[in-house]
Coordinates of C-alpha atoms in Angstrom, one line a residue:
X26 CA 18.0 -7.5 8.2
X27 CA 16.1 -11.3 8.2
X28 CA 13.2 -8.9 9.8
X29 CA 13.0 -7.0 7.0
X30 CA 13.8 -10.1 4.3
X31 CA 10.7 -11.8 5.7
X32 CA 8.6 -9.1 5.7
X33 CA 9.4 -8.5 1.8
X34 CA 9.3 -12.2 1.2
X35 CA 5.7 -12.3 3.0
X36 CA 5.0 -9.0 0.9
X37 CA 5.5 -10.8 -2.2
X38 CA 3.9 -13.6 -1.4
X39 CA 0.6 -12.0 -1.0
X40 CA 1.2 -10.0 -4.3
X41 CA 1.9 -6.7 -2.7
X42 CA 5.1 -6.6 -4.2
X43 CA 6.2 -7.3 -7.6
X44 CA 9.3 -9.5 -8.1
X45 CA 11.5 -6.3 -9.8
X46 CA 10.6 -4.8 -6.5
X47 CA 11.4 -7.6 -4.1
X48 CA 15.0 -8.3 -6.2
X49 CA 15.6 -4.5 -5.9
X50 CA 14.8 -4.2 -1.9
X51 CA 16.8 -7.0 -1.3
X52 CA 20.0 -5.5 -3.2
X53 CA 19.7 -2.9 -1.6
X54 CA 20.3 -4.8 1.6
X55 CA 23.3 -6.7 0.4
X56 CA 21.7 -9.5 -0.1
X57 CA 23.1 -11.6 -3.6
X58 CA 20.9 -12.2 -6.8
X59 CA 21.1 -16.0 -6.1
X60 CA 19.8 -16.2 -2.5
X61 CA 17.3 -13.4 -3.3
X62 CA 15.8 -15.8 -6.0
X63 CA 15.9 -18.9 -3.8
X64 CA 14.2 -16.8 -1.5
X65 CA 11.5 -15.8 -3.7
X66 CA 10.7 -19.4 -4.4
X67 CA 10.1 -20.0 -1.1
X68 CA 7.8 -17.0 -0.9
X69 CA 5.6 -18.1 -3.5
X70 CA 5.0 -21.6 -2.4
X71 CA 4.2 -20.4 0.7
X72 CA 1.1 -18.4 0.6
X73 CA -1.8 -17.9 -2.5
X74 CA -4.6 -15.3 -1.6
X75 CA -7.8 -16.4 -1.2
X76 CA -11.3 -14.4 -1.5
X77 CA -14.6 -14.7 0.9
X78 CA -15.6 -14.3 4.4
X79 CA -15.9 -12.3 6.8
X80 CA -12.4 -11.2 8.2
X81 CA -12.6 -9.5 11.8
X82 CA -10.3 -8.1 14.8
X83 CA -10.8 -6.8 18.1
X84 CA -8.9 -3.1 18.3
X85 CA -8.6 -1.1 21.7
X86 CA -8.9 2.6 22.0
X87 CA -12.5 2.8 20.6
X88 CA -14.7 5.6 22.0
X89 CA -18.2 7.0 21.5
X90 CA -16.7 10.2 20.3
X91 CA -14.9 8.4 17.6
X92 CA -15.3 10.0 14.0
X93 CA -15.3 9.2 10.4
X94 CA -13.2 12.6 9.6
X95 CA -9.7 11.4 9.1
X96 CA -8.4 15.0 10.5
X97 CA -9.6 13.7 14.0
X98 CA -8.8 9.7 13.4
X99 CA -7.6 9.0 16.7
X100 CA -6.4 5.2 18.0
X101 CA -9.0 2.8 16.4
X102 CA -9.8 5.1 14.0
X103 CA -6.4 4.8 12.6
X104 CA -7.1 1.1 11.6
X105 CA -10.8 1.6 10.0
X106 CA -9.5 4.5 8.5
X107 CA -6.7 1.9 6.6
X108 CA -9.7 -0.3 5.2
X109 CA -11.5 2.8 3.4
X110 CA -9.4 5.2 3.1
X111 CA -6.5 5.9 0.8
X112 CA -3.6 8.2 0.7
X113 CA -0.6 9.7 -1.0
X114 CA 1.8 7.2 -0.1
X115 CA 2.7 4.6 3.1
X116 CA 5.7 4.2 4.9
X117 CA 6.9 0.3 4.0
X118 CA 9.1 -1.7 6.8
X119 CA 12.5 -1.0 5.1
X120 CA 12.0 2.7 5.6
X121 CA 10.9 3.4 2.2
X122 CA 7.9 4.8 1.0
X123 CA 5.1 3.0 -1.0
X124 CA 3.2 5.3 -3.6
X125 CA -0.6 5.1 -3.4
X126 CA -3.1 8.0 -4.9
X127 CA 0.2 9.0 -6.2
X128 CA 2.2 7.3 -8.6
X129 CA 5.1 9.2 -9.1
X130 CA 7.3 11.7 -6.6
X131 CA 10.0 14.4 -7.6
X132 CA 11.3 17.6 -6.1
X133 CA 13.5 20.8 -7.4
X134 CA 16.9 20.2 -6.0
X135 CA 16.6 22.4 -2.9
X136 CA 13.6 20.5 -2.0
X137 CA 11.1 23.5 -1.9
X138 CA 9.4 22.3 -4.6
X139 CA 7.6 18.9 -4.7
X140 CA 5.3 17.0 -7.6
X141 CA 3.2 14.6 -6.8
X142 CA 1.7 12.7 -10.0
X143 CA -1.6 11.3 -9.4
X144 CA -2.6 8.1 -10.4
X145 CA -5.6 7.5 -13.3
X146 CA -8.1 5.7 -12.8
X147 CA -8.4 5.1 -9.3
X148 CA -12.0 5.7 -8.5
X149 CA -14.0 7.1 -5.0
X150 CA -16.5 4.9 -3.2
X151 CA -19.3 7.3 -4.7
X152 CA -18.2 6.7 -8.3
X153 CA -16.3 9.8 -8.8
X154 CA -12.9 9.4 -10.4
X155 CA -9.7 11.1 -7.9
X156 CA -7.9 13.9 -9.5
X157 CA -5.0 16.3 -8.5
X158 CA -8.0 18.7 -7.5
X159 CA -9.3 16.5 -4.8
X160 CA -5.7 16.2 -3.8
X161 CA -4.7 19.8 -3.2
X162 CA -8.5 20.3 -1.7
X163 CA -7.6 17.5 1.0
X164 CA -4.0 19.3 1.5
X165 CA -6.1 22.8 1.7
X166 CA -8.3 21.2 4.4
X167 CA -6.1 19.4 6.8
X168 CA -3.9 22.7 6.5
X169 CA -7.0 25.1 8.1
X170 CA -6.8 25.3 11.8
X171 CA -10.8 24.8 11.8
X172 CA -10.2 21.4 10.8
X173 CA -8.4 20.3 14.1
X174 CA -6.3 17.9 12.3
X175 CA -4.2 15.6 13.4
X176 CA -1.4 16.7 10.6
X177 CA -2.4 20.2 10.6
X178 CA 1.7 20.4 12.1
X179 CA 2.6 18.5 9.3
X180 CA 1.8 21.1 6.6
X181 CA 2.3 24.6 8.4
X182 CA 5.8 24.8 6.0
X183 CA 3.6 24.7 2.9
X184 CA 3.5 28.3 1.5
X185 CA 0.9 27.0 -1.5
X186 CA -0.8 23.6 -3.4
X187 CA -2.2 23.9 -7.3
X188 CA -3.5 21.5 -9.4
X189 CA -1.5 21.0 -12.9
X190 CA -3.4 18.4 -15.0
X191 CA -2.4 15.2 -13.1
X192 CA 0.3 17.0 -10.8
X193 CA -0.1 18.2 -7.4
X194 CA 2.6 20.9 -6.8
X195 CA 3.3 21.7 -3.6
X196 CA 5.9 24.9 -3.0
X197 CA 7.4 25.0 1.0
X198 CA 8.2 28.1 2.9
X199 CA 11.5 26.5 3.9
X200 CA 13.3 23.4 2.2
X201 CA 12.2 19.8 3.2
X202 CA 13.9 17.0 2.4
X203 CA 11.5 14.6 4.1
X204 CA 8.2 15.8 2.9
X205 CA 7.0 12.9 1.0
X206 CA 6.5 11.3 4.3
X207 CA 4.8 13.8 5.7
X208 CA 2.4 12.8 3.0
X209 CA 2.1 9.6 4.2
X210 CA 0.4 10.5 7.8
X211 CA -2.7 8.2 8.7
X212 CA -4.6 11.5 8.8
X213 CA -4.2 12.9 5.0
X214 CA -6.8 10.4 3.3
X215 CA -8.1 11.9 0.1
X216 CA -11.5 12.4 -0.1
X217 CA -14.0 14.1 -2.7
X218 CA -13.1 17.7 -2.7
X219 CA -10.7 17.3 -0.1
X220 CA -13.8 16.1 2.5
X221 CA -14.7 19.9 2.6
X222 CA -18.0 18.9 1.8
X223 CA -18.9 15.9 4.8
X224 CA -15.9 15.2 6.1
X225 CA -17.4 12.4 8.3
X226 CA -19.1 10.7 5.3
X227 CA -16.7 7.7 4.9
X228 CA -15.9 8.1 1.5
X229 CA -12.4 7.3 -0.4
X230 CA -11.0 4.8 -2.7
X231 CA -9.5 2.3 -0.6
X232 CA -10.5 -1.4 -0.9
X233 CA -13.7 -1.4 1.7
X234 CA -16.8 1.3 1.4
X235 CA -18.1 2.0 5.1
X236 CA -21.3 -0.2 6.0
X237 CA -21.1 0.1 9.6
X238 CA -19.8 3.0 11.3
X239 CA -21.0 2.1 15.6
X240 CA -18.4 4.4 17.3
X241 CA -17.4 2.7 20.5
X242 CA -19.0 -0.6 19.5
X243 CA -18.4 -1.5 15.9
X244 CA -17.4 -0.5 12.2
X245 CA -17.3 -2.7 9.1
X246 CA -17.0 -2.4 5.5
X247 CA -18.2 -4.4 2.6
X248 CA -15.7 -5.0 -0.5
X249 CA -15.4 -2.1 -2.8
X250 CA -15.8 -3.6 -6.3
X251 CA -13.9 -0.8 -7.8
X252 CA -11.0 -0.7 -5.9
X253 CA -7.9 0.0 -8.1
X254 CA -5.4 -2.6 -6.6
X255 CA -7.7 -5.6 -6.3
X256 CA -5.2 -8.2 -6.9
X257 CA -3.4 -7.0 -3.8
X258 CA -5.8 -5.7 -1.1
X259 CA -9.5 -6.7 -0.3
X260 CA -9.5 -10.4 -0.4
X261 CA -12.5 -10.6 2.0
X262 CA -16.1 -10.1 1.3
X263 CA -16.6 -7.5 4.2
X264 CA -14.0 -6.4 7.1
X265 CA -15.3 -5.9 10.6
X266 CA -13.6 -4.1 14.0
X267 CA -15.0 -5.2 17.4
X268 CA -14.3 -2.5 19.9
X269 CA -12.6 -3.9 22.8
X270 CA -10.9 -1.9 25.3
X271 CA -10.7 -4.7 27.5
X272 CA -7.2 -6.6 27.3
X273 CA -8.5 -10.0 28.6
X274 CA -11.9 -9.8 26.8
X275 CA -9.9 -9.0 23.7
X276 CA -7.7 -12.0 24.3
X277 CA -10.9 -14.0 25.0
X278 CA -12.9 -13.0 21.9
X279 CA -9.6 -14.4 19.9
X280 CA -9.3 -17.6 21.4
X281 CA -13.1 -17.9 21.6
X282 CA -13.2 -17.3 17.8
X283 CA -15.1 -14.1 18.1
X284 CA -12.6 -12.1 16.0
X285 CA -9.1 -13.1 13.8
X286 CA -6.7 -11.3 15.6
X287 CA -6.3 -8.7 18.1
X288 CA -3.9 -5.6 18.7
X289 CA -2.5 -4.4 22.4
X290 CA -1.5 -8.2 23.5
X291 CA -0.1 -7.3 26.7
X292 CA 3.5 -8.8 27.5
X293 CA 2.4 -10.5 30.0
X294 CA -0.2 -13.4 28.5
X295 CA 2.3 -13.6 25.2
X296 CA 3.3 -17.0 26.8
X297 CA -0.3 -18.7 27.4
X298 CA -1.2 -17.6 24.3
X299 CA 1.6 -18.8 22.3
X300 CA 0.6 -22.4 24.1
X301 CA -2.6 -22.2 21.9
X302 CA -1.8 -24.1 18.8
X303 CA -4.3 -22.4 16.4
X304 CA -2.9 -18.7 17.2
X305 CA 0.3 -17.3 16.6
X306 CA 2.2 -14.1 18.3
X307 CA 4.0 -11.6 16.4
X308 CA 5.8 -8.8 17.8
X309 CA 7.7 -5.9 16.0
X310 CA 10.5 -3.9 17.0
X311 CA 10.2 -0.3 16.3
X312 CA 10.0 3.2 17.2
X313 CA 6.5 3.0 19.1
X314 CA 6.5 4.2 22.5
X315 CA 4.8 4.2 26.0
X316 CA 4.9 7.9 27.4
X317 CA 3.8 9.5 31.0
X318 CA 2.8 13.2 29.6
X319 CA 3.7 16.8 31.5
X320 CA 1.8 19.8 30.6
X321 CA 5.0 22.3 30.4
X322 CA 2.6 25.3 30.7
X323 CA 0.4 23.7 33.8
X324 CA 1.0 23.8 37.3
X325 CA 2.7 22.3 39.0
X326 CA 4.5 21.0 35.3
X327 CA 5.3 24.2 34.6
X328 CA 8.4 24.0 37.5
X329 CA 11.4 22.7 35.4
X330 CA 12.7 21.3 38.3
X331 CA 9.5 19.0 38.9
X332 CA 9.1 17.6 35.5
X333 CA 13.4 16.8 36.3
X334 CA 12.5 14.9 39.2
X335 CA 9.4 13.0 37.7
X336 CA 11.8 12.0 34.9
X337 CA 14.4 10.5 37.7
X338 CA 12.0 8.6 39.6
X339 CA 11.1 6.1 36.9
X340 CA 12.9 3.2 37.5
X341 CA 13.0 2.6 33.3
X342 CA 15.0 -1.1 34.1
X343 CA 12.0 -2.1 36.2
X344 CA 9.2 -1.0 33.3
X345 CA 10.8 -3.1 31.0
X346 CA 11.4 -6.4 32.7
X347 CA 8.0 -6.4 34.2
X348 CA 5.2 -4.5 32.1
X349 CA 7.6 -5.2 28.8
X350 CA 9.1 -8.4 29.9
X351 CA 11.9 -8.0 27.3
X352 CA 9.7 -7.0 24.5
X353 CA 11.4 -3.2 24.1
X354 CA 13.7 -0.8 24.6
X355 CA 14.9 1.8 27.5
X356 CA 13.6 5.3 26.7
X357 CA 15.6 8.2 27.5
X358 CA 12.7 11.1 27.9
X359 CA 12.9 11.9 23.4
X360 CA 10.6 10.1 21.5
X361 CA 13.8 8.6 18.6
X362 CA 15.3 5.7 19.4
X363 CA 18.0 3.6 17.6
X364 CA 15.4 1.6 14.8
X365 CA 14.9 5.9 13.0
X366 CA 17.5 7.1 10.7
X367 CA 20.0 9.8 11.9
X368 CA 19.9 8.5 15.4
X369 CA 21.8 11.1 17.8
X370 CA 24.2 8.3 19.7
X371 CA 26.1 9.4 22.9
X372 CA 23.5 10.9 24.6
X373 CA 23.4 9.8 28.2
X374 CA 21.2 7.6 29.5
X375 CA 19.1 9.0 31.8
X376 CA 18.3 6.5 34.6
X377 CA 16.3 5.9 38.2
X378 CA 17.9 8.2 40.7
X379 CA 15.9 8.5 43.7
X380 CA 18.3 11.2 45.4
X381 CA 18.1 13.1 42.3
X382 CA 15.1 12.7 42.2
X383 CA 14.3 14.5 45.6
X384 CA 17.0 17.1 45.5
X385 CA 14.7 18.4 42.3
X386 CA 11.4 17.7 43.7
X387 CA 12.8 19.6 47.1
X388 CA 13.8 22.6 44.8
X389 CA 10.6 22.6 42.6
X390 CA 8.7 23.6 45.9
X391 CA 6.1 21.5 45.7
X392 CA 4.1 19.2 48.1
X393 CA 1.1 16.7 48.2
X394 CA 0.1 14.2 46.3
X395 CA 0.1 14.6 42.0
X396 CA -2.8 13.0 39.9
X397 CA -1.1 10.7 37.2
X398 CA -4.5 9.2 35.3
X399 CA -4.2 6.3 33.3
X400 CA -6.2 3.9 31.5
X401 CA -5.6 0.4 29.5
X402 CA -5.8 1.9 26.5
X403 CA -3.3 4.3 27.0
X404 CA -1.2 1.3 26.4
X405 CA -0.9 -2.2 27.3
X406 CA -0.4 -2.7 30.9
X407 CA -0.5 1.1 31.4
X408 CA -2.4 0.6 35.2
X409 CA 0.5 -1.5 36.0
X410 CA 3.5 1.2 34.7
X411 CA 1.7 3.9 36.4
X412 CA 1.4 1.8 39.9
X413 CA 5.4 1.0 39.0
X414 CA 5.9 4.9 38.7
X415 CA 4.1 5.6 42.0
X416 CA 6.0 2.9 43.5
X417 CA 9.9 4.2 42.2
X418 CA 8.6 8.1 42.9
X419 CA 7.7 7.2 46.5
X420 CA 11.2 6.2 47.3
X421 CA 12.1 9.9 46.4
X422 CA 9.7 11.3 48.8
X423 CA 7.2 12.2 45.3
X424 CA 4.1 11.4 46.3
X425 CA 1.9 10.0 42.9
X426 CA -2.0 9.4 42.9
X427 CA -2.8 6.9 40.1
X428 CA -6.3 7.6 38.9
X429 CA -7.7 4.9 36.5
X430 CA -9.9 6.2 33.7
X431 CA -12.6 4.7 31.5
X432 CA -11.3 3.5 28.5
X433 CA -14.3 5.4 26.5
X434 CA -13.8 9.0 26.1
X435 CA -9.7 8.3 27.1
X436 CA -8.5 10.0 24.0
X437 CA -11.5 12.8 23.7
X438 CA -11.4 13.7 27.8
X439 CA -8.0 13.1 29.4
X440 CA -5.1 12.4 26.5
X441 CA -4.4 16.3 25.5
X442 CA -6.5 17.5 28.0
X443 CA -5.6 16.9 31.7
X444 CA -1.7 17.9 32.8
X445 CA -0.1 14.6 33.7
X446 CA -1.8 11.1 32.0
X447 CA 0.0 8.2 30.2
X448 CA 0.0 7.8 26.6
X449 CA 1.8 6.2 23.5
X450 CA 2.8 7.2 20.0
X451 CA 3.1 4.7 17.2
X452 CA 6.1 4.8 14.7
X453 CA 6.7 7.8 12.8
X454 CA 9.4 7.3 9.7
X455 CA 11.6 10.1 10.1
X456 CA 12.5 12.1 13.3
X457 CA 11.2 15.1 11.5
X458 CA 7.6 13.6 11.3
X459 CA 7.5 13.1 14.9
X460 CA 9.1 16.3 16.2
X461 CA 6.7 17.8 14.2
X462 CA 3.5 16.0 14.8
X463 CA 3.9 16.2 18.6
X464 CA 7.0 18.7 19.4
X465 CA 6.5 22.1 17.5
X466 CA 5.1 24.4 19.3
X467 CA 2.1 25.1 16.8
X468 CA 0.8 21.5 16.1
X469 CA -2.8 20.8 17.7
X470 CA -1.4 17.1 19.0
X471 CA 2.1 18.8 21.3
X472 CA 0.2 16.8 24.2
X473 CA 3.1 18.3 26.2
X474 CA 2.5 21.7 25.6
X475 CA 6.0 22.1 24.7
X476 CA 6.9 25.0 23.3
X477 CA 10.4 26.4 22.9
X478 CA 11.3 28.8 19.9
X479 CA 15.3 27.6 19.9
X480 CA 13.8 24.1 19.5
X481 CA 11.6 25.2 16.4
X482 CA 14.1 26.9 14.9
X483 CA 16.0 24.0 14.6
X484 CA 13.5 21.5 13.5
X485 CA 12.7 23.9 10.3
X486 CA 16.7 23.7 9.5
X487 CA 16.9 20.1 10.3
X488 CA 14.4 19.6 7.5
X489 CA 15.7 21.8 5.2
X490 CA 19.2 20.5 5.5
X491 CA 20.0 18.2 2.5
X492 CA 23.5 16.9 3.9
X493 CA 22.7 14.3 6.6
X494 CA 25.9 14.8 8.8
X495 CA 24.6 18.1 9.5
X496 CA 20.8 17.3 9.7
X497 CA 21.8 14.5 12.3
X498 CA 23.9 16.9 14.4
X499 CA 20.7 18.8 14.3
X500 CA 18.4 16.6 15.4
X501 CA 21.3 15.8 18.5
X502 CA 20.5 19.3 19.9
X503 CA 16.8 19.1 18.9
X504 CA 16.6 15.9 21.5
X505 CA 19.0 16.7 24.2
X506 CA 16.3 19.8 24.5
X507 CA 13.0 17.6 24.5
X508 CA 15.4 15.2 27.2
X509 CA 15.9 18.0 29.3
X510 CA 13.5 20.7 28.8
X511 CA 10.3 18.9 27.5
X512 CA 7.4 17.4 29.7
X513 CA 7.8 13.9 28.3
X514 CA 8.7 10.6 29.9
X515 CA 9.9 8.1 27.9
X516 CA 10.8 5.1 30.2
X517 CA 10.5 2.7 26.7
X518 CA 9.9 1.7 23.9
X519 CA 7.6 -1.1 22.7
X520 CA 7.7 -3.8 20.2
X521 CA 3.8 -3.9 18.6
X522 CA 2.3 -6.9 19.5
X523 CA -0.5 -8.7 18.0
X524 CA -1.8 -12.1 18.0
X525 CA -3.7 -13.6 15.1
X526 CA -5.6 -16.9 14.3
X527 CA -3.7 -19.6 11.9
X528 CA -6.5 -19.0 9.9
X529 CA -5.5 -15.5 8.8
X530 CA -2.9 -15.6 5.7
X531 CA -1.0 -12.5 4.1
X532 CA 0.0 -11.4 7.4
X533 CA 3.4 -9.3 7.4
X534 CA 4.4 -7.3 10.2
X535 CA 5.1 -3.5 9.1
X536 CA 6.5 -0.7 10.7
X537 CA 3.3 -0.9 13.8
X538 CA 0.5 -2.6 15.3
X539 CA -1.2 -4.8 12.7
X540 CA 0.4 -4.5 9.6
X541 CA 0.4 -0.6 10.3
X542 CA -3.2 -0.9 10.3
X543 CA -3.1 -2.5 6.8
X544 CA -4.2 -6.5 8.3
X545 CA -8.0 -6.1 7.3
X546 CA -7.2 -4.8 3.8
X547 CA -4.3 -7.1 2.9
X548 CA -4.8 -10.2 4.9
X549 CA -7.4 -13.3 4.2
X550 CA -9.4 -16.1 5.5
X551 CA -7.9 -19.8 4.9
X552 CA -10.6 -21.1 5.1

C-alpha cells in the first residue's frame, strides 16, 4: 500500500490528480481523512512543475522498421506513441482506470452494452476538433484484420460501434465486464478518422506534435500548444528519444548527460549507479515478465512432451538471483502473477527438474541441438538468461544453441517469427487483457501460436462472468492450461527499472517501465 500512497502523493504533486481524487484513492485504501491530509501537505511542498527545455531519454528496442501507426507500435514505439498520442482511457497504479478522450464510462447491466462519452474540446495536432466519429472510425480500424494491430484481439467480441452525438456505443457479442480496459491498450490512439486516412502520419491530441520521426535513431516532438490538459502534461518545450539498444551505452549516455533517464537498467549495474549522487534508481513491482517463447504448431514445439521438458530445465531460482538479483518474482509458465486481480492461488509451482526434464525430452523423440535466439532487447540481461537456460538444460541431456541477434529488426525478424526466441510482456491490468492480447487463438500477437478451443471458450465466459468467485475460478482453469499445454516459459517476473537524473521532477512510477511510458509527457526539467 505505501507504493501506491506515494505514487498518488507524487501524482498530486505534479497536478495530475486533483485533491477530491487523491482523498478518495486514499479511502479507498483505508487510509484515515487525517493522515491523508497530512500527506497531501507533504505532496505539495514537495514538487511545483516547471516549463522549458529540452527533456530526453534513451529507450531500447528501437528498429529501422519502427512505425508511426499505433496498430504496429511495437517496444519503443510504445513510449513515443505516449508523447503524441491519446487514448480512451489509461490504466493508473492502483488498478483503476484514468479517463482521457473519454470523459465519462457506463454500461447496461449485463455489460454488453458500453458508452463511452467523449470529451469537448480536446483538439487534433492538425487543428481538427476529436468527436465520437473519430472514435468509432479508430475502433472500426484497429478491428480490420488488414490493419495488423496489435489490439485487433482485443476487439474481436465487438459485434458493432455508432456514433450518438458525443457517445460512442459499443454493443459486444458476449458480456464483458472488463472492457473499459481493453480501451485503454497502448495501441488504440484516436486519430482523425480513425487514422484510416495515413495512419503513419503522427497525428493525435496528446501533449507533443511529431517533429522528428528517425526510426532506429531518433524521434522528438515539440510542445503542442493546444493540448487540452496543459496544466498537467507537457511541461517541456520539446521531448526527445535516443535509440539505444545498447545496455551499457544507455547507462553511459545517462551518466554522461546525454539523455535524463533511461529504461532496461539491467539488475546488475543498479548498485554502481545508485553510487552516482546526481541519479536516482527506481524499480516497480508488477506483472511485467521475461518469457523464452515455443511455437506450439512448429517442429520440434509442436511435441507436447518437448515444450514439458524445456519448461523443467529452467532452473527459475537461478534466473532470479543472478540475471534479477532479487528484483522479481518466480514465474510458473502463465503470464498472471500475484500483483493482477483474481489471482488463481494453489497452483503448483513448477520448478528445475533435470530428471524430469530428460524423461520428457527422451519421450518427445528428439535429438541435436535446438536454436534458442536472443537479443538484449528482448529484455535486460536476456544473453545472460538464455546462456543460464543452456547451462540448466544441459544437465538434462537438452542440448540449447544460444544465437544472439541484432537488436535492430529484433521485434520485426525474430519475435513472432522464428519458433523458439526470448521475449517480455509489460503489465496488462486485468488477466482478461492479457489472455487476450497474446493467448486467444485469433489475436495477431499469440507469439506462441497457442491455440486451444477449450481454452477460448473459457476466456469469452471469464469475461462475461459478472460474479468474481466464479470469473477467478475461471481464469484458474484458463492458466493451469497455458502452464501445461502452452509454449510459454515464464521463469519470472520483473520489476521495471529505470534510472533518471535528479534533475528530472514529476516522476512517479506507474504500472511499467517509465511512468508506463507517460515520463516525457508528465515529467520536467529542474533546471
Amino acid at each position: 500500500m505505501s507504493q501506491v500512497l506515494e505514487y498518488l502523493g507524487r501524482r498530486f504533486a505534479a497536478g495530475h490528480l486533483s485533491r477530491r481524487e487523491f482523498l478518495g484513492r486514499a479511502t479507498a485504501l483505508g487510509v484515515s481523512a487525517v493522515f491523508a491530509n497530512s500527506l497531501l501537505a507533504g505532496a505539495a511542498r514537495a514538487q511545483t512543475p516547471k516549463r522549458g527545455g529540452i527533456l530526453k531519454a534513451g529507450i531500447a528496442g528501437g528498429a529501422a522498421t519502427d512505425t508511426l501507426d499505433p496498430a504496429k507500435f511495437l517496444e519503443l514505439m510504445f513510449y513515443f506513441g505516449r508523447c503524441w498520442g491519446e487514448t480512451l482511457l489509461t490504466p493508473t497504479a492502483d488498478g483503476g482506470l484514468e479517463h482521457r478522450i473519454a470523459e465519462e464510462t457506463g454500461s447496461s447491466k449485463d455489460a454488453k452494452v458500453w458508452t463511452f462519452k467523449i470529451r469537448q474540446g480536446v483538439e487534433f495536432h492538425n487543428g481538427k476538433t476529436v468527436t465520437a466519429e473519430d472514435v468509432v472510425a479508430t475502433l472500426e480500424r484497429h478491428s480490420n484484420k488488414e490493419s495488423q494491430s496489435g489490439a485487433l484481439g482485443l476487439l474481436e467480441g465487438i459485434e458493432s460501434v455508432k456514433a450518438d452525438g458525443r457517445d460512442v456505443v459499443v454493443t459486444l457479442k458476449e458480456p464483458n465486464a472488463e472492457f473499459p480496459y481493453l480501451m485503454a491498450d497502448y495501441h488504440l490512439v484516436i486519430q482523425p478518422n480513425g487514422g484510416k486516412d495515413n495512419p503513419a502520419e503522427g497525428v493525435s491530441a496528446g501533449p507533443y506534435k511529431v517533429t522528428v520521426n528517425e526510426p532506429g535513431v531518433r524521434h522528438g516532438g515539440e510542445r503542442f500548444a493546444n493540448f487540452w490538459q496543459s496544466d498537467k502534461m507537457g511541461f517541456a518545450d520539446q521531448v526527445e528519444i535516443l535509440v539505444i539498444n545498447d545496455a551499457t551505452a544507455r547507462v553511459s549516455a545517462l551518466q554522461g548527460g546525454q539523455v535524463h533517464m533511461i529504461s532496461k537498467v539491467e539488475a546488475k549495474v543498479v548498485e554502481l549507479i545508485k553510487r552516482v549522487s546526481s541519479l536516482k534508481i527506481e524499480a516497480l513491482p508488477g506483472s511485467g515478465q521475461y518469457v523464452f517463447n515455443m511455437f506450439c504448431d512448429t517442429a520440434p514445439f509442436d511435441n507436447a512432451d518437448l515444450r514439458m521438458a524445456l519448461k523443467l530445465a529452467v532452473d527459475r531460482e537461478e534466473m532470479i538471483d543472478k540475471i534479477l538479483r532479487g528484483y522479481g518474482t518466480v514465474g510458473n509458465d502463465f503470464p498472471i502473477n500475484a500483483s493482477q486481480p483474481l489471482f488463481p492461488e494453489g497452483i503448483e509451482q513448477r520448478a528445475f527438474d533435470p530428471d524430469k526434464a530428460k524423461f520428457h525430452y527422451q519421450k518427445s523423440g528428439h535429438s541435436g541441438p535446438i536454436p534458442l535466439r536472443v537479443s538484449e532487447v528482448a529484455f535486460a540481461g536476456a544473453v545472460d538468461a538464455a546462456q543460464l537456460f543452456q547451462q540448466s538444460a544441459a544437465k538434462a541431456g537438452i542440448a540449447i544453441e544460444v544465437k544472439r541477434e541484432p537488436g535492430d529488426g529484433y521485434w520485426s525478424e525474430v519475435w513472432n517469427k522464428q519458433p523458439f526466441c526470448a521475449s517480455n510482456w509489460g503489465p496488462r491490468a486485468t488477466q482478461g487483457m492479457m489472455y487476450s492480447t497474446a493467448y486467444l487463438s485469433t489475436a495477431p500477437w499469440n507469439d506462441t501460436h497457442f491455440r486451444n478451443e477449450k481454452f477460448d471458450k473459457l476466456l469469452i465466459e471469464a469475461l462475461g462472468e459478472l460474479d468474481q468467485d466464479k470469473r477467478k475460478n475461471l481464469y484458474r482453469e484458463m492458466a493451469i492450461i497455458v502452464r501445461d499445454k502452452g509454449g510459454t516459459i515464464v521463469p519470472m517476473f520483473n520489476q521495471s527499472i529505470d534510472a533518471i537524473s535528479d534533475n528530472v521532477g514529476g516522476y512517479a512510477g506507474r504500472v511499467d517501465s517509465l511512468m508506463n511510458g507517460y515520463a516525457l509527457a508528465q515529467c520536467w526539467l529542474e533546471a
